[in-house]
Structure formats: C-alpha cells, structure tokens
Coordinates of C-alpha atoms in Angstrom, one line a residue:
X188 CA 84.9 40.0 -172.5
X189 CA 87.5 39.9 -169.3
X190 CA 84.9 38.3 -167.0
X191 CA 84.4 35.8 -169.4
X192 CA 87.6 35.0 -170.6
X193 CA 88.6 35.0 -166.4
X194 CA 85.3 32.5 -166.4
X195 CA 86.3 30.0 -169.1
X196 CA 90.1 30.1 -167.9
X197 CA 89.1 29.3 -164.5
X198 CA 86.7 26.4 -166.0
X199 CA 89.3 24.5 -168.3
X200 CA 91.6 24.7 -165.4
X201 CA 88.9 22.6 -163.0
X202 CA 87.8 20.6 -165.8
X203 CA 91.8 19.1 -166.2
X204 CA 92.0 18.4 -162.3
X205 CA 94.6 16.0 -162.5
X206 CA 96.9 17.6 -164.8
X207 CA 96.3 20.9 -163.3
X208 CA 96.9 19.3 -159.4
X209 CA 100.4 17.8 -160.5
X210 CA 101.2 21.0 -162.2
X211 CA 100.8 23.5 -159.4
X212 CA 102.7 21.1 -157.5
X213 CA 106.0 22.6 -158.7
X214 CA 104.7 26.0 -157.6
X215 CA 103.8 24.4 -154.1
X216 CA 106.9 23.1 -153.7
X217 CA 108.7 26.1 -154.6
X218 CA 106.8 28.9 -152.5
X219 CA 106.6 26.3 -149.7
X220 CA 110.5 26.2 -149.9
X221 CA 110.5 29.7 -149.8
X222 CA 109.0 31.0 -147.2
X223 CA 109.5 27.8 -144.5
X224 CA 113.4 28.1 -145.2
X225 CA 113.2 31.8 -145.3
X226 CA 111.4 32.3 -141.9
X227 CA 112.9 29.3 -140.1
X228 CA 116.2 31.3 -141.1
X229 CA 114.9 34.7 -140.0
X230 CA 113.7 33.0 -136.6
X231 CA 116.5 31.4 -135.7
X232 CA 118.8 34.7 -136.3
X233 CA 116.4 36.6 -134.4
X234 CA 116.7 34.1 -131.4
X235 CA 120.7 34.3 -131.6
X236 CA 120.3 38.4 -131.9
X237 CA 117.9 38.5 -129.2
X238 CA 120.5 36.3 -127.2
X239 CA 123.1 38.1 -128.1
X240 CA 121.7 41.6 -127.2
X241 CA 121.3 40.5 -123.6
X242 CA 125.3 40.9 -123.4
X243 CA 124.7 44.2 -124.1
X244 CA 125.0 46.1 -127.0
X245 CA 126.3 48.9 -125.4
X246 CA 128.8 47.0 -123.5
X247 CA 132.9 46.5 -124.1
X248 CA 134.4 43.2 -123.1
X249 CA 138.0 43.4 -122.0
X250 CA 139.8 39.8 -122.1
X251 CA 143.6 40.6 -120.4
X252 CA 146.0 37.7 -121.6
X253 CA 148.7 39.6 -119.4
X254 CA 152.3 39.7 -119.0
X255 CA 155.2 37.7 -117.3
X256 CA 155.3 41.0 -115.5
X257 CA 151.5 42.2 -115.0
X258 CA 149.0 39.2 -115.1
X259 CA 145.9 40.9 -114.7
X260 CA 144.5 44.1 -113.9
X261 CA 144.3 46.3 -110.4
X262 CA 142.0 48.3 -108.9
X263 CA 143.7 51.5 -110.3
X264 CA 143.1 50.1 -113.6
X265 CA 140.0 49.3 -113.6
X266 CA 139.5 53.1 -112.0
X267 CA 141.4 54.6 -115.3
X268 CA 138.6 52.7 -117.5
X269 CA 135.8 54.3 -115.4
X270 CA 137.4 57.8 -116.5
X271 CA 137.2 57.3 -119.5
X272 CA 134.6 59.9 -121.3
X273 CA 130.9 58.3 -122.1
X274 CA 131.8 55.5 -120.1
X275 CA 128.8 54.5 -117.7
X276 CA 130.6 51.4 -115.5
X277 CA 132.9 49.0 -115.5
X278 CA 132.4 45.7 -114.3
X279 CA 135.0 43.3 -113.6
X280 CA 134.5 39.3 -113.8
X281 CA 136.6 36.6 -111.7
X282 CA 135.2 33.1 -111.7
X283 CA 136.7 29.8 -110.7
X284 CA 135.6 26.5 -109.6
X285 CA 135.0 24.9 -105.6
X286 CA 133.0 23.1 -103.7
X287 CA 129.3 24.5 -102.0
X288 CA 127.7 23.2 -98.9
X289 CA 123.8 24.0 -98.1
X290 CA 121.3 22.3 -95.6
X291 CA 123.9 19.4 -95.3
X292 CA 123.7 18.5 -99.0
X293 CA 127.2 19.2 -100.9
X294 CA 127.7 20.0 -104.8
X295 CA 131.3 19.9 -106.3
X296 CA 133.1 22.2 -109.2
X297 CA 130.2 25.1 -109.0
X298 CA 131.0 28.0 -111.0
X299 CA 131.6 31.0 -108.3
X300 CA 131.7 34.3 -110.4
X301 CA 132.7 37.5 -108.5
X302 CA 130.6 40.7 -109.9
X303 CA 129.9 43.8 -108.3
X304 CA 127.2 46.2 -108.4
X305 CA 127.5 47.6 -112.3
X306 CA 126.5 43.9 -113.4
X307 CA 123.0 44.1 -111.7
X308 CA 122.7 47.9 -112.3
X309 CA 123.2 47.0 -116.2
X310 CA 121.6 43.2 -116.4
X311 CA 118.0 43.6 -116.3
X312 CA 115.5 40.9 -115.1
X313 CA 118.8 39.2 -113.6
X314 CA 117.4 38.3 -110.1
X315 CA 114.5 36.0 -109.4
X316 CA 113.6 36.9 -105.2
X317 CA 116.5 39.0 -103.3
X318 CA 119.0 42.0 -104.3
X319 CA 121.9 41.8 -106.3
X320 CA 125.2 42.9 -105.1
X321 CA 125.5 46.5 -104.3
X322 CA 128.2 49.5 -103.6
X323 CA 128.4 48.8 -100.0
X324 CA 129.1 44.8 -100.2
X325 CA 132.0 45.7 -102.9
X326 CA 133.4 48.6 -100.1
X327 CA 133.0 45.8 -97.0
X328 CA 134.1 42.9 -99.1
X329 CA 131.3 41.3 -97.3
X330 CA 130.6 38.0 -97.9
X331 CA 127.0 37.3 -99.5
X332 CA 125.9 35.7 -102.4
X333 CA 123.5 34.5 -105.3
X334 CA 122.7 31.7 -106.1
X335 CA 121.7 30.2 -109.5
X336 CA 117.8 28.3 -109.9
X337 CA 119.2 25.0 -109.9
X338 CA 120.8 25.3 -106.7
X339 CA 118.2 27.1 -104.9
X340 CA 115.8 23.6 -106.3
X341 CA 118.9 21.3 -105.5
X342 CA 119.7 22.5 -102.3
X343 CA 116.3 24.8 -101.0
X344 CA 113.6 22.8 -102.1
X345 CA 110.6 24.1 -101.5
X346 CA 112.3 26.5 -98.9
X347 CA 113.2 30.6 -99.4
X348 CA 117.1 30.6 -99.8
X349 CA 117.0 34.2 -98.9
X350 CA 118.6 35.2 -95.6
X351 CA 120.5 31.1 -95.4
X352 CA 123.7 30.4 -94.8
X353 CA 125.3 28.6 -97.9
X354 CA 129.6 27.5 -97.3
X355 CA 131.6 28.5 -100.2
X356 CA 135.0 27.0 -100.7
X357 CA 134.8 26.3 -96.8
X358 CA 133.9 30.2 -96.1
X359 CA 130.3 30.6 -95.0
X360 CA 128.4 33.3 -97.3
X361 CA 124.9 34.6 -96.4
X362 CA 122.2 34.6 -99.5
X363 CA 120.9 37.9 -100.4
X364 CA 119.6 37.0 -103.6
X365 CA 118.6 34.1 -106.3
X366 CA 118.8 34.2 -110.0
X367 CA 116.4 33.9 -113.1
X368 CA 116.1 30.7 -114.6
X369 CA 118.9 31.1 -117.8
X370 CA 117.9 30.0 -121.2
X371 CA 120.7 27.5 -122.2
X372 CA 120.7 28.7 -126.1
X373 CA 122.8 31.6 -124.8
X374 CA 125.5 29.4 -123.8
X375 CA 125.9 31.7 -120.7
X376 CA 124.0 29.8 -118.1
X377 CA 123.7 31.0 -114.4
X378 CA 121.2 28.4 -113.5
X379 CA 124.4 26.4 -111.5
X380 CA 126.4 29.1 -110.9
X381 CA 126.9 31.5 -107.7
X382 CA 127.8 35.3 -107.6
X383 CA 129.7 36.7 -104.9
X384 CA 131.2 40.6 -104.7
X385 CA 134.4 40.9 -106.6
X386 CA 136.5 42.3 -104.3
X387 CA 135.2 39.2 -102.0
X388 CA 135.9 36.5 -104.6
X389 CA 139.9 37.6 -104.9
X390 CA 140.6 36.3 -101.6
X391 CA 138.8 33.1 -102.0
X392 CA 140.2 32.5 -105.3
X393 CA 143.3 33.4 -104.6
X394 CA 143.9 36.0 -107.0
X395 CA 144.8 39.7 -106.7
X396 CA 144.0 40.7 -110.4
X397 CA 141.1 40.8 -112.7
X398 CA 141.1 38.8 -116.1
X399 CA 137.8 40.0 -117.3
X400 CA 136.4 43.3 -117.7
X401 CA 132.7 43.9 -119.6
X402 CA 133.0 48.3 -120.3
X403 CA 129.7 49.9 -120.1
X404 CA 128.8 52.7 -122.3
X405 CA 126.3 55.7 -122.0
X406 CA 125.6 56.0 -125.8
X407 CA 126.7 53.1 -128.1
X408 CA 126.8 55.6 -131.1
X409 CA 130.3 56.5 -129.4
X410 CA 131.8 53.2 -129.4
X411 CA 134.5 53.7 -132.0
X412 CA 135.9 56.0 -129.6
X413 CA 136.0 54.9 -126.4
X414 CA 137.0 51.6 -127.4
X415 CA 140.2 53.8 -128.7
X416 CA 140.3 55.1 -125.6
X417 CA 140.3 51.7 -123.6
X418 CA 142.8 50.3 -126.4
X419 CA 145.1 53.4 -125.2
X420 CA 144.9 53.2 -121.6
X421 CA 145.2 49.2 -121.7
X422 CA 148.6 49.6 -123.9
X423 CA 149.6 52.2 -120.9
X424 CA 149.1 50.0 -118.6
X425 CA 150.8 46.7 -120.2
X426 CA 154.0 48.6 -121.9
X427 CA 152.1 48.8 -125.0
X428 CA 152.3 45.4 -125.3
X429 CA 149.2 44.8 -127.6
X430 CA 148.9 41.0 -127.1
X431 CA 148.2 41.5 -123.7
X432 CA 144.4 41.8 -123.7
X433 CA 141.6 42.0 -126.6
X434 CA 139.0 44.0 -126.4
X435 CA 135.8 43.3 -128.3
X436 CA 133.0 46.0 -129.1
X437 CA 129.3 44.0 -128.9
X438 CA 128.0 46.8 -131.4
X439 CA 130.1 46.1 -134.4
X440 CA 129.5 42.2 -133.7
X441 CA 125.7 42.5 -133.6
X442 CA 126.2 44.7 -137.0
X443 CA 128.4 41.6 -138.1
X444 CA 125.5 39.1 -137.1
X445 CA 122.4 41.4 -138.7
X446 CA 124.6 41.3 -142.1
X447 CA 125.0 37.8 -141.8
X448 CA 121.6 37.0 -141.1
X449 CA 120.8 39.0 -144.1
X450 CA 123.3 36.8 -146.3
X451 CA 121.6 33.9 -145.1
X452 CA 118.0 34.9 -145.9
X453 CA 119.0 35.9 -149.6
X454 CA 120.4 32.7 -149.8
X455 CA 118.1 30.5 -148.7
X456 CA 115.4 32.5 -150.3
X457 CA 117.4 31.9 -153.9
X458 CA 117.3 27.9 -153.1
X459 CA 113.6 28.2 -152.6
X460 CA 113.5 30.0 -156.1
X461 CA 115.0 27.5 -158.1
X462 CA 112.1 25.0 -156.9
X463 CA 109.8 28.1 -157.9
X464 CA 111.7 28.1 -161.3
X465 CA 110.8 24.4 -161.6
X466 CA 107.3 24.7 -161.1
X467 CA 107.0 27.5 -163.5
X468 CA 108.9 25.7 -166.4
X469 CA 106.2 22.9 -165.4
X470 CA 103.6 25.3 -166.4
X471 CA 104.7 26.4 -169.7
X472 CA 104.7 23.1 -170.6
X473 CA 101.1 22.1 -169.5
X474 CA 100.1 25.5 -171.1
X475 CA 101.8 24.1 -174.3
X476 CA 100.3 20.7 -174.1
X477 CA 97.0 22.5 -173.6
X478 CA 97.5 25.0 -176.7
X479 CA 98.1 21.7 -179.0
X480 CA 94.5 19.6 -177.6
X481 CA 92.2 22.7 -178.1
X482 CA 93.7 23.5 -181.5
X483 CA 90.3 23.0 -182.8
X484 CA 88.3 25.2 -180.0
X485 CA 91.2 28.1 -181.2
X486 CA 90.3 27.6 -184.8
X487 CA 86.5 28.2 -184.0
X488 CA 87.0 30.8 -181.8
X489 CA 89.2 32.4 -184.3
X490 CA 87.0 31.7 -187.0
X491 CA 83.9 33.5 -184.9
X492 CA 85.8 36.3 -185.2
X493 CA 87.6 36.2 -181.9
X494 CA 90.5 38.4 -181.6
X495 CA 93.9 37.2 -181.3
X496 CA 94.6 39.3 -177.7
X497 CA 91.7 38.0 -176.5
X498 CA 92.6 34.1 -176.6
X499 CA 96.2 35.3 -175.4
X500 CA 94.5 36.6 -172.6
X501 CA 92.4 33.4 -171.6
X502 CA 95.7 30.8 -171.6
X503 CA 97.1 33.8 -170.2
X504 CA 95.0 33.6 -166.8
X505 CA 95.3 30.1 -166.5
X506 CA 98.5 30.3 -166.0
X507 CA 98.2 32.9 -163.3
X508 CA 95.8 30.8 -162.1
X509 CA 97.4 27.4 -161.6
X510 CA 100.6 30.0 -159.9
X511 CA 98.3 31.5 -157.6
X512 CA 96.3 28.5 -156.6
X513 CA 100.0 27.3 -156.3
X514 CA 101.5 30.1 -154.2
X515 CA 98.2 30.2 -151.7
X516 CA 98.9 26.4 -151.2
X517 CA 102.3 26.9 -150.8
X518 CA 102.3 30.2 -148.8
X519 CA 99.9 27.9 -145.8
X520 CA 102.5 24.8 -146.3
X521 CA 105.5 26.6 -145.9
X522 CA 103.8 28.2 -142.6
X523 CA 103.1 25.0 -141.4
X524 CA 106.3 23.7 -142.0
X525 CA 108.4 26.7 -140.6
X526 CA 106.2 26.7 -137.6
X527 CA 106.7 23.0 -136.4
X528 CA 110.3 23.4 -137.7
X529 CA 110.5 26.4 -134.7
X530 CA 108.2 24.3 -132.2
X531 CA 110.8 21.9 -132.4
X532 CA 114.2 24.3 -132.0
X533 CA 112.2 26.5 -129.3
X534 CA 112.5 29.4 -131.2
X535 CA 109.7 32.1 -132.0
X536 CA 108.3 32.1 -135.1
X537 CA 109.4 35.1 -137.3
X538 CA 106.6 35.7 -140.6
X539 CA 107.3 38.9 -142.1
X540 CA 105.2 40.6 -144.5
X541 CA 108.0 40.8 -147.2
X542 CA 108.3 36.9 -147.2
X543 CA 104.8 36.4 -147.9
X544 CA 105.0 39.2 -150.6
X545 CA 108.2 37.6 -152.1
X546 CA 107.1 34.1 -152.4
X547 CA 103.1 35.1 -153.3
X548 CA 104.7 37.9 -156.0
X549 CA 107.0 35.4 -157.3
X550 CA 104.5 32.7 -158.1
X551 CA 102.2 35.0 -159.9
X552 CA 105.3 36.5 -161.7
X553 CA 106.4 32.7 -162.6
X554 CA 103.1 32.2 -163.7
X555 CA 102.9 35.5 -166.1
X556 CA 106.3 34.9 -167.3
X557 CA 106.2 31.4 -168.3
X558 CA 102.6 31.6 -169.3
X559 CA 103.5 34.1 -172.3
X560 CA 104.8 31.6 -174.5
X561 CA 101.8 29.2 -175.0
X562 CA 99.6 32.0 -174.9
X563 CA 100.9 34.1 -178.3
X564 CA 101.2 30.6 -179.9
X565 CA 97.5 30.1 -179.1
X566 CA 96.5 33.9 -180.7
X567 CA 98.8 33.0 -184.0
X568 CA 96.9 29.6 -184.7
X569 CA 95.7 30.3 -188.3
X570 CA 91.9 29.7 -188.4
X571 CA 92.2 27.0 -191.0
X572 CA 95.5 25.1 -189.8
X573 CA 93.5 24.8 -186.5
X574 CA 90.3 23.8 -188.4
X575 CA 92.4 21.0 -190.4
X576 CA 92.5 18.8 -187.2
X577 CA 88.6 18.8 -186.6

C-alpha cells in the first residue's frame, strides 16, 4: 500500500507541473539562501582566520606608547621578556620610511623594517631565494637585507638579487635574501617592503629604542600567564605606568574571531530560514488547494473502503516531495551561487557537511510540517460530502 501511495503521490505531483514548479520555488529560494549565505560566510571567516593565524597564535604583541621619561624599550628589556618562563623569543620591530637605490633605478618612502633572527625562526615560508637574518648579523650589526617581490621585479628584473648591492637611506646594504610574494587580504604586505637586522636599523633610523615587540611562546595553552608576566615586568620597567604599552594575546583574539564567525553563520543561516518558512507556507496552501479539486477522487477512495491514514499518507508525501525536489534544487543553486560568490572575493570555498544537512533536513522538515494540515483534512472528508460535488 506504501509503494503505491509513494507512486500516485509522485504522479499527481508531475501531472500539476506548473503549480507544482512555482511551488517548490519557495523551497528553492529558501535552501539556496541557506547554504550560499551560510558557506560564503564560513569561507570568508575561514580566509580572515587563516590570515590571522599567520601572526601567530602563539605569539604576544607588545605596542609601547612610552613615557616623557622612557620612550621605548632597551636591550635589557627586551632581555627581561626573554626570561620570562615558557617564553620561546622575542622579536623586536622598528620600521620607518627612506629612500632605496638599486641598478641605478631609485624608489622613494619604502618601508624598511628592522627584525632579527626570531622573526624568520618563527615565520614560516617567509623567504622566497636567500636566508633570513640570523644571530650573527644581529651581534655584527651588519648591514644586509631582504627585500620584498616587488622590488626584486622593480628593480632585479629578470636578474638574482642575491649577493647585490642595494643603498638604503644612502647606506649601502648587501642582499642576502628575498621575500614571498604577500597576499594583500592580510593587510600586512611585504611585497614593497625591506628587512634589515634590528640592531642595524636603530642607527639608520635614528632611534635607540624599540616600539614594537611580537612575544613568542612555547605552549599557547600558557598564555594567560605569561602575558601576566609580561604585563608585570612592562609596569617595572615604565613606573607602573599602565598606559605605557598594550599588550595583546593573538590566542584570545582568534577565540574572539571563531565566536564571531559562529554568530554570523547562525545568523545568516536564520535569514535563509525565513525564505525556507516562505516556501513551506507556499506548500500548505497548494496542498490545500489540491485537497479541495480531488474532493471527489477522496470521496471514492473513501467510499472503496480506503482508510483514512492511508489518504493522509499520499498528500502526505507530496508534500515531502515538492520539499525535497525543492531542497535538491536548491542545495546545487546555492553551491553555484556561493562558489562564484568566492571566485569573485578570492577566497576558498568552505561546504561543510552540516550545511548541506541543515538546509536538505530543513526542507524535508518544512515539507512534513506544513504538509500535515491538508493531509488530515483530506482523511476526514466524509464519503458522501465528497460524493455531493461529483
């Protein structure tokens, strides 16, 4: 009796084409919603936590504000931090702005960043051909350099930079190294920047202190403390004056981020739903509409002795029907439409298997819930009221 009723649902549902076309649209609409906003949102988050990570999550950034008295920090600062317990490296940042001269071609207000060796040791897939900076260059103060890929193509084309002279702020620096092509979404592009040894950079920007510190950490799961720790000695070191520097733990902003992303999804997953919630109202009133033209085929049936479950169950499973057919649409449109949506931001699509079960779950749940009604209306017809229209 369930293979036939599952036969003659599925056969008034293809004999109404029209009808049943414009009302699975609703459901189209609504799983498409679903799971193109849903994965365009979990893509893009994905791209900003994937960029993100690459600061490092197990990594500290100091920011020093200073003093009228201490501007910046020392050397023997920066050596307290190091002691610090479950601290891995520090590595200080100084950057500024001047002018760069290479194979008689000049480029004005490059970023010159000084680093030392921690940054390399820590940054994987940083440099392109070369070395990074190392112990010995920080020691010496010697005066080498990186250079970012669009100087090496401005200024080197088609030439290896390596072992060239390049003039930095009218100091001549040899190139030990050039760097990875950046991805501008990260908003901390190298491509036209150069790296010199810290210690190096202080006399050519004219600085004795450090601004910018990035704390390194040998297990994450410790952060909370050492970034006490580094609170501490940084209030020794400034007179305990707290608005001297910031520090910022990468770990509890990526946990920020993942929660955020999660906000997101729900919410753009609950847009998609009232679409979904459209479409299935659109259903219950085809199912109705369809109840009240085959009064007289319910009346027969009835009257053949057919039981009142049974014709339940038949306008039941068209209304899962015209849902599924809906959701399967839907589930391929919204693919198609997330995946041109993340061709065109340069992101990686993201599909996961709890979106498709969401939106696919959903729209046969829509279609069962809003398919009850007609359905015990059809299986309470009296035989002879239904008989009366014939």
């Amino acid at each position: 009796m369930f293979k036939e009723n599952l036969k003659m649902s599925w056969m008034n549902v293809m004999n109404n084409k029209m009808r049943s076309a414009l009302t699975i649209l609703g459901i189209v609409i609504g799983v498409s919603s679903i799971i193109a906003l849903i994965t365009i949102g979990k893509s893009s988050m994905n791209e900003m936590t994937s960029e993100f990570e690459l600061f490092g999550a197990d990594k500290i950034s100091i920011q020093v504000l200073g003093t009228p008295l201490k501007q910046g920090l020392v050397e023997s600062d920066i050596e307290r931090l190091q002691e610090i317990e479950n601290v891995e490296g520090v590595s200080p940042t100084l950057s500024g702005n001047t002018t760069i001269v290479a194979s008689g071609a000049e480029k004005t207000n490059v970023l010159v960043q000084g680093k030392n060796d921690i940054y390399f040791l820590k940054s994987k897939n940083l440099v392109e051909t070369g070395r990074g900076i190392n112990q010995l260059d920080i020691e010496s103060e010697n005066k080498v350099s990186l250079i970012g890929s669009s100087i090496a193509e401005e200024m080197f084309f088609g030439e290896d930079p390596i072992g060239k002279e390049i003039i930095i702020g009218g100091v001549s620096y040899r190139i030990i190294g050039t760097l990875k092509e950046s991805n501008s979404f990260s908003g901390s592009s190298t491509n036209d920047s150069v790296i010199i040894p810290y210690t190096t950079s202080m006399s050519l920007l004219g600085t004795g202190y450090v601004s910018s510190v990035d704390v390194y950490m040998k297990n994450a799961v410790n952060s909370v403390k050492v970034t006490e720790d580094i609170e501490a000695a940084l209030s020794e070191a400034f007179n305990d004056k707290k608005e001297a520097f910031t520090v910022m733990n990468m770990q509890d902003m990526l946990s920020s981020i993942n929660k955020i992303t999660n906000m997101l999804s729900f919410m753009l997953g609950g847009i998609g739903s009232i679409a979904l919630l459209v479409g299935g109202i659109g259903i219950m009133n085809m199912m109705l509409v369809s109840v009240t033209e085959r009064t007289t085929e319910i009346g027969l049936r009835k009257a053949l002795g057919a039981e009142p479950k049974r014709i339940q169950q038949q306008f039941l499973l068209e209304a899962v029907f015209l849902s599924l057919i809906g959701g399967i649409i839907g589930f391929f449109g919204g693919v198609l439409v997330a995946y041109v949506v993340c061709l065109m931001m340069g992101t990686s699509l993201i599909l996961t298997a709890s979106t498709i079960f969401l939106a696919l779950g959903f729209s046969a749940g829509i279609g069962i819930i809003f398919g009850i009604a007609p359905a015990r209306k059809a299986s309470k017809l009296h035989p002879i009221d239904a008989l009366r229209s014939v």
